[in-house]
Amino acid sequence: MIDDSEFVALFREHHNAVLRFIERRVSDREAAADLTMDCFEIAWRKRDPRDPFGLAWLYRTARNLIANEYRRRDREGALWAHIEDHVRILSSESSPALAETLVDAMKSLPERDREVLWLTYWEELAASEVAVVLEMSEGAVWTRLNRVRARLRPLLTAATEARTEEVADDRR
């Protein structure tokens, strides 16, 4: 094993280069920062004094992480298409704007919050089951779900009010 100081030196020397490498390939700065840290976490776990690695190894690892990120985005895109279709089917013909607002509002949520919503409303799991899937306590599931609902409520209320105003204007 290489000692901590050698790894710290590797990190300091190459962190910015790896981050820039990933940022040029991933359009999301936060995702790029996360992938950069994942790259160095892998480097930490695989460090070996008999087989030292440098920037080229880090770039190869980063490329693999970027490929995984693209696959994740493709899966998420397919999931969003399915969810949008499901929301549109469930919404009445008279409220497609509300369905669009719901989809847009959900897209704006962090992934962990969307996951709680998906498992609760689309998969129809109980909080105790969601807790098992997400490896958290049932209380944490309820807390997260209540926070997400509180974030969505004003957006959906505003959309409903706008729709009511449109209907009232049409009746005049």
PDB file of C-alpha atoms in Angstrom:
ATOM      1  CA  MET A   1       0.000   0.000   0.000  1.00  0.00           C
ATOM      2  CA  ILE A   2       1.169   3.509  -0.692  1.00  0.00           C
ATOM      3  CA  ASP A   3       1.009   5.771   2.274  1.00  0.00           C
ATOM      4  CA  ASP A   4      -1.519   8.544   2.684  1.00  0.00           C
ATOM      5  CA  SER A   5       0.933  11.314   1.808  1.00  0.00           C
ATOM      6  CA  GLU A   6       1.597   9.795  -1.635  1.00  0.00           C
ATOM      7  CA  PHE A   7      -2.108   9.627  -2.317  1.00  0.00           C
ATOM      8  CA  VAL A   8      -2.612  13.203  -1.116  1.00  0.00           C
ATOM      9  CA  ALA A   9       0.151  14.282  -3.501  1.00  0.00           C
ATOM     10  CA  LEU A  10      -1.521  12.364  -6.356  1.00  0.00           C
ATOM     11  CA  PHE A  11      -4.836  14.037  -5.540  1.00  0.00           C
ATOM     12  CA  ARG A  12      -3.366  17.542  -5.328  1.00  0.00           C
ATOM     13  CA  GLU A  13      -1.379  17.122  -8.514  1.00  0.00           C
ATOM     14  CA  HIS A  14      -4.167  15.714 -10.689  1.00  0.00           C
ATOM     15  CA  HIS A  15      -7.522  16.739  -9.190  1.00  0.00           C
ATOM     16  CA  ASN A  16      -8.009  19.834 -11.358  1.00  0.00           C
ATOM     17  CA  ALA A  17      -6.936  18.037 -14.541  1.00  0.00           C
ATOM     18  CA  VAL A  18      -9.325  15.150 -13.888  1.00  0.00           C
ATOM     19  CA  LEU A  19     -12.153  17.547 -13.013  1.00  0.00           C
ATOM     20  CA  ARG A  20     -11.633  19.551 -16.232  1.00  0.00           C
ATOM     21  CA  PHE A  21     -11.425  16.296 -18.231  1.00  0.00           C
ATOM     22  CA  ILE A  22     -14.784  15.172 -16.847  1.00  0.00           C
ATOM     23  CA  GLU A  23     -16.436  18.619 -17.090  1.00  0.00           C
ATOM     24  CA  ARG A  24     -15.682  18.728 -20.836  1.00  0.00           C
ATOM     25  CA  ARG A  25     -17.591  15.467 -21.265  1.00  0.00           C
ATOM     26  CA  VAL A  26     -20.412  15.891 -18.748  1.00  0.00           C
ATOM     27  CA  SER A  27     -22.621  18.976 -19.012  1.00  0.00           C
ATOM     28  CA  ASP A  28     -23.468  19.065 -15.308  1.00  0.00           C
ATOM     29  CA  ARG A  29     -20.830  20.662 -13.026  1.00  0.00           C
ATOM     30  CA  GLU A  30     -22.186  18.936  -9.925  1.00  0.00           C
ATOM     31  CA  ALA A  31     -22.122  15.552 -11.651  1.00  0.00           C
ATOM     32  CA  ALA A  32     -18.573  16.263 -12.848  1.00  0.00           C
ATOM     33  CA  ALA A  33     -17.467  17.054  -9.292  1.00  0.00           C
ATOM     34  CA  ASP A  34     -19.108  13.852  -8.024  1.00  0.00           C
ATOM     35  CA  LEU A  35     -17.504  11.754 -10.765  1.00  0.00           C
ATOM     36  CA  THR A  36     -14.120  13.297 -10.009  1.00  0.00           C
ATOM     37  CA  MET A  37     -14.420  12.312  -6.365  1.00  0.00           C
ATOM     38  CA  ASP A  38     -15.580   8.827  -7.414  1.00  0.00           C
ATOM     39  CA  CYS A  39     -12.465   8.556  -9.587  1.00  0.00           C
ATOM     40  CA  PHE A  40     -10.200   9.391  -6.670  1.00  0.00           C
ATOM     41  CA  GLU A  41     -12.131   7.083  -4.364  1.00  0.00           C
ATOM     42  CA  ILE A  42     -11.443   4.233  -6.781  1.00  0.00           C
ATOM     43  CA  ALA A  43      -7.793   5.301  -6.903  1.00  0.00           C
ATOM     44  CA  TRP A  44      -7.681   5.224  -3.103  1.00  0.00           C
ATOM     45  CA  ARG A  45      -9.104   1.708  -2.967  1.00  0.00           C
ATOM     46  CA  LYS A  46      -6.813   0.364  -5.727  1.00  0.00           C
ATOM     47  CA  ARG A  47      -3.574   2.036  -4.698  1.00  0.00           C
ATOM     48  CA  ASP A  48      -0.581  -0.296  -4.700  1.00  0.00           C
ATOM     49  CA  PRO A  49       3.087   0.742  -4.324  1.00  0.00           C
ATOM     50  CA  ARG A  50       4.193  -2.034  -6.694  1.00  0.00           C
ATOM     51  CA  ASP A  51       1.974  -0.666  -9.462  1.00  0.00           C
ATOM     52  CA  PRO A  52       1.773   3.119  -9.103  1.00  0.00           C
ATOM     53  CA  PHE A  53      -0.507   5.031 -11.392  1.00  0.00           C
ATOM     54  CA  GLY A  54      -0.730   8.580 -12.559  1.00  0.00           C
ATOM     55  CA  LEU A  55      -2.815  10.837 -14.734  1.00  0.00           C
ATOM     56  CA  ALA A  56      -3.313   8.344 -17.575  1.00  0.00           C
ATOM     57  CA  TRP A  57      -4.776   5.773 -15.169  1.00  0.00           C
ATOM     58  CA  LEU A  58      -7.012   8.447 -13.642  1.00  0.00           C
ATOM     59  CA  TYR A  59      -8.235   9.496 -17.110  1.00  0.00           C
ATOM     60  CA  ARG A  60      -9.038   5.887 -18.017  1.00  0.00           C
ATOM     61  CA  THR A  61     -10.966   5.481 -14.762  1.00  0.00           C
ATOM     62  CA  ALA A  62     -12.735   8.794 -15.401  1.00  0.00           C
ATOM     63  CA  ARG A  63     -13.714   7.639 -18.922  1.00  0.00           C
ATOM     64  CA  ASN A  64     -15.286   4.508 -17.445  1.00  0.00           C
ATOM     65  CA  LEU A  65     -17.186   6.601 -14.892  1.00  0.00           C
ATOM     66  CA  ILE A  66     -18.359   8.981 -17.638  1.00  0.00           C
ATOM     67  CA  ALA A  67     -19.627   6.024 -19.681  1.00  0.00           C
ATOM     68  CA  ASN A  68     -21.510   4.794 -16.623  1.00  0.00           C
ATOM     69  CA  GLU A  69     -22.976   8.294 -16.184  1.00  0.00           C
ATOM     70  CA  TYR A  70     -24.203   8.336 -19.805  1.00  0.00           C
ATOM     71  CA  ARG A  71     -25.805   4.910 -19.346  1.00  0.00           C
ATOM     72  CA  ARG A  72     -27.461   6.135 -16.140  1.00  0.00           C
ATOM     73  CA  ARG A  73     -28.780   9.202 -17.967  1.00  0.00           C
ATOM     74  CA  ASP A  74     -30.137   7.011 -20.765  1.00  0.00           C
ATOM     75  CA  ARG A  75     -31.949   4.830 -18.226  1.00  0.00           C
ATOM     76  CA  GLU A  76     -33.244   7.905 -16.415  1.00  0.00           C
ATOM     77  CA  GLY A  77     -34.412   9.389 -19.737  1.00  0.00           C
ATOM     78  CA  ALA A  78     -36.327   6.212 -20.534  1.00  0.00           C
ATOM     79  CA  LEU A  79     -37.810   6.250 -17.040  1.00  0.00           C
ATOM     80  CA  TRP A  80     -38.871   9.882 -17.473  1.00  0.00           C
ATOM     81  CA  ALA A  81     -40.546   9.054 -20.785  1.00  0.00           C
ATOM     82  CA  HIS A  82     -42.459   6.276 -19.023  1.00  0.00           C
ATOM     83  CA  ILE A  83     -43.395   8.520 -16.097  1.00  0.00           C
ATOM     84  CA  GLU A  84     -44.528  11.337 -18.403  1.00  0.00           C
ATOM     85  CA  ASP A  85     -46.732   8.903 -20.315  1.00  0.00           C
ATOM     86  CA  HIS A  86     -48.131   7.562 -17.057  1.00  0.00           C
ATOM     87  CA  VAL A  87     -48.854  11.058 -15.704  1.00  0.00           C
ATOM     88  CA  ARG A  88     -50.568  12.056 -18.942  1.00  0.00           C
ATOM     89  CA  ILE A  89     -52.716   8.939 -18.926  1.00  0.00           C
ATOM     90  CA  LEU A  90     -53.724   9.487 -15.303  1.00  0.00           C
ATOM     91  CA  SER A  91     -54.473  13.171 -15.791  1.00  0.00           C
ATOM     92  CA  SER A  92     -57.821  14.045 -17.241  1.00  0.00           C
ATOM     93  CA  GLU A  93     -58.057  15.414 -20.748  1.00  0.00           C
ATOM     94  CA  SER A  94     -58.980  18.787 -19.264  1.00  0.00           C
ATOM     95  CA  SER A  95     -55.729  19.230 -17.343  1.00  0.00           C
ATOM     96  CA  PRO A  96     -52.745  18.467 -19.584  1.00  0.00           C
ATOM     97  CA  ALA A  97     -51.090  21.659 -18.297  1.00  0.00           C
ATOM     98  CA  LEU A  98     -51.231  20.273 -14.756  1.00  0.00           C
ATOM     99  CA  ALA A  99     -49.636  17.044 -15.956  1.00  0.00           C
ATOM    100  CA  GLU A 100     -46.844  19.018 -17.633  1.00  0.00           C
ATOM    101  CA  THR A 101     -46.373  21.078 -14.469  1.00  0.00           C
ATOM    102  CA  LEU A 102     -46.139  17.912 -12.368  1.00  0.00           C
ATOM    103  CA  VAL A 103     -43.557  16.360 -14.679  1.00  0.00           C
ATOM    104  CA  ASP A 104     -41.503  19.577 -14.768  1.00  0.00           C
ATOM    105  CA  ALA A 105     -41.712  19.931 -10.984  1.00  0.00           C
ATOM    106  CA  MET A 106     -40.580  16.341 -10.466  1.00  0.00           C
ATOM    107  CA  LYS A 107     -37.675  16.798 -12.875  1.00  0.00           C
ATOM    108  CA  SER A 108     -36.481  19.724 -10.752  1.00  0.00           C
ATOM    109  CA  LEU A 109     -36.226  17.540  -7.643  1.00  0.00           C
ATOM    110  CA  PRO A 110     -33.001  15.860  -6.536  1.00  0.00           C
ATOM    111  CA  GLU A 111     -32.786  12.210  -7.541  1.00  0.00           C
ATOM    112  CA  ARG A 112     -33.208  10.924  -3.963  1.00  0.00           C
ATOM    113  CA  ASP A 113     -36.492  12.849  -3.640  1.00  0.00           C
ATOM    114  CA  ARG A 114     -37.797  11.623  -6.999  1.00  0.00           C
ATOM    115  CA  GLU A 115     -36.959   8.084  -5.921  1.00  0.00           C
ATOM    116  CA  VAL A 116     -39.187   8.393  -2.848  1.00  0.00           C
ATOM    117  CA  LEU A 117     -42.036   9.698  -5.020  1.00  0.00           C
ATOM    118  CA  TRP A 118     -41.596   6.989  -7.659  1.00  0.00           C
ATOM    119  CA  LEU A 119     -41.546   4.193  -5.142  1.00  0.00           C
ATOM    120  CA  THR A 120     -44.473   5.595  -3.179  1.00  0.00           C
ATOM    121  CA  TYR A 121     -46.838   6.669  -5.949  1.00  0.00           C
ATOM    122  CA  TRP A 122     -45.855   4.748  -9.081  1.00  0.00           C
ATOM    123  CA  GLU A 123     -44.712   1.512  -7.483  1.00  0.00           C
ATOM    124  CA  GLU A 124     -47.297   1.893  -4.699  1.00  0.00           C
ATOM    125  CA  LEU A 125     -44.934   0.742  -1.955  1.00  0.00           C
ATOM    126  CA  ALA A 126     -45.637   1.403   1.712  1.00  0.00           C
ATOM    127  CA  ALA A 127     -43.181   3.589   3.624  1.00  0.00           C
ATOM    128  CA  SER A 128     -41.756   0.495   5.320  1.00  0.00           C
ATOM    129  CA  GLU A 129     -41.059  -1.055   1.894  1.00  0.00           C
ATOM    130  CA  VAL A 130     -39.542   2.173   0.530  1.00  0.00           C
ATOM    131  CA  ALA A 131     -37.307   2.220   3.614  1.00  0.00           C
ATOM    132  CA  VAL A 132     -36.000  -1.247   2.746  1.00  0.00           C
ATOM    133  CA  VAL A 133     -35.361  -0.320  -0.906  1.00  0.00           C
ATOM    134  CA  LEU A 134     -33.565   2.930  -0.052  1.00  0.00           C
ATOM    135  CA  GLU A 135     -31.827   1.530   3.044  1.00  0.00           C
ATOM    136  CA  MET A 136     -33.190   4.170   5.391  1.00  0.00           C
ATOM    137  CA  SER A 137     -35.564   4.264   8.321  1.00  0.00           C
ATOM    138  CA  GLU A 138     -39.302   4.425   7.812  1.00  0.00           C
ATOM    139  CA  GLY A 139     -39.333   7.758   9.652  1.00  0.00           C
ATOM    140  CA  ALA A 140     -36.763   9.151   7.217  1.00  0.00           C
ATOM    141  CA  VAL A 141     -38.957   8.049   4.312  1.00  0.00           C
ATOM    142  CA  TRP A 142     -41.954   9.899   5.781  1.00  0.00           C
ATOM    143  CA  THR A 143     -39.846  12.986   6.458  1.00  0.00           C
ATOM    144  CA  ARG A 144     -38.460  13.055   2.918  1.00  0.00           C
ATOM    145  CA  LEU A 145     -41.882  12.397   1.406  1.00  0.00           C
ATOM    146  CA  ASN A 146     -43.446  15.242   3.408  1.00  0.00           C
ATOM    147  CA  ARG A 147     -40.668  17.633   2.373  1.00  0.00           C
ATOM    148  CA  VAL A 148     -41.070  16.702  -1.282  1.00  0.00           C
ATOM    149  CA  ARG A 149     -44.831  17.160  -1.120  1.00  0.00           C
ATOM    150  CA  ALA A 150     -44.308  20.564   0.517  1.00  0.00           C
ATOM    151  CA  ARG A 151     -41.982  21.551  -2.346  1.00  0.00           C
ATOM    152  CA  LEU A 152     -44.396  20.324  -5.021  1.00  0.00           C
ATOM    153  CA  ARG A 153     -47.581  21.739  -3.468  1.00  0.00           C
ATOM    154  CA  PRO A 154     -47.013  25.443  -4.344  1.00  0.00           C
ATOM    155  CA  LEU A 155     -46.033  24.563  -7.909  1.00  0.00           C
ATOM    156  CA  LEU A 156     -49.114  22.439  -8.456  1.00  0.00           C
ATOM    157  CA  THR A 157     -51.391  24.935  -6.679  1.00  0.00           C
ATOM    158  CA  ALA A 158     -50.138  27.733  -8.940  1.00  0.00           C
ATOM    159  CA  ALA A 159     -50.732  25.584 -12.020  1.00  0.00           C
ATOM    160  CA  THR A 160     -54.241  24.683 -10.852  1.00  0.00           C
ATOM    161  CA  GLU A 161     -55.054  28.332 -10.164  1.00  0.00           C
ATOM    162  CA  ALA A 162     -53.743  29.332 -13.590  1.00  0.00           C
ATOM    163  CA  ARG A 163     -55.892  26.633 -15.188  1.00  0.00           C
ATOM    164  CA  THR A 164     -58.971  27.834 -13.232  1.00  0.00           C
ATOM    165  CA  GLU A 165     -58.334  31.386 -14.453  1.00  0.00           C
ATOM    166  CA  GLU A 166     -58.049  30.140 -18.051  1.00  0.00           C
ATOM    167  CA  VAL A 167     -61.376  28.311 -17.747  1.00  0.00           C
ATOM    168  CA  ALA A 168     -63.017  31.401 -16.202  1.00  0.00           C
ATOM    169  CA  ASP A 169     -61.676  33.579 -19.032  1.00  0.00           C
ATOM    170  CA  ASP A 170     -63.010  31.130 -21.623  1.00  0.00           C
ATOM    171  CA  ARG A 171     -66.494  31.308 -20.091  1.00  0.00           C
ATOM    172  CA  ARG A 172     -66.733  35.106 -20.283  1.00  0.00           C
TER     173      ARG A 172
END
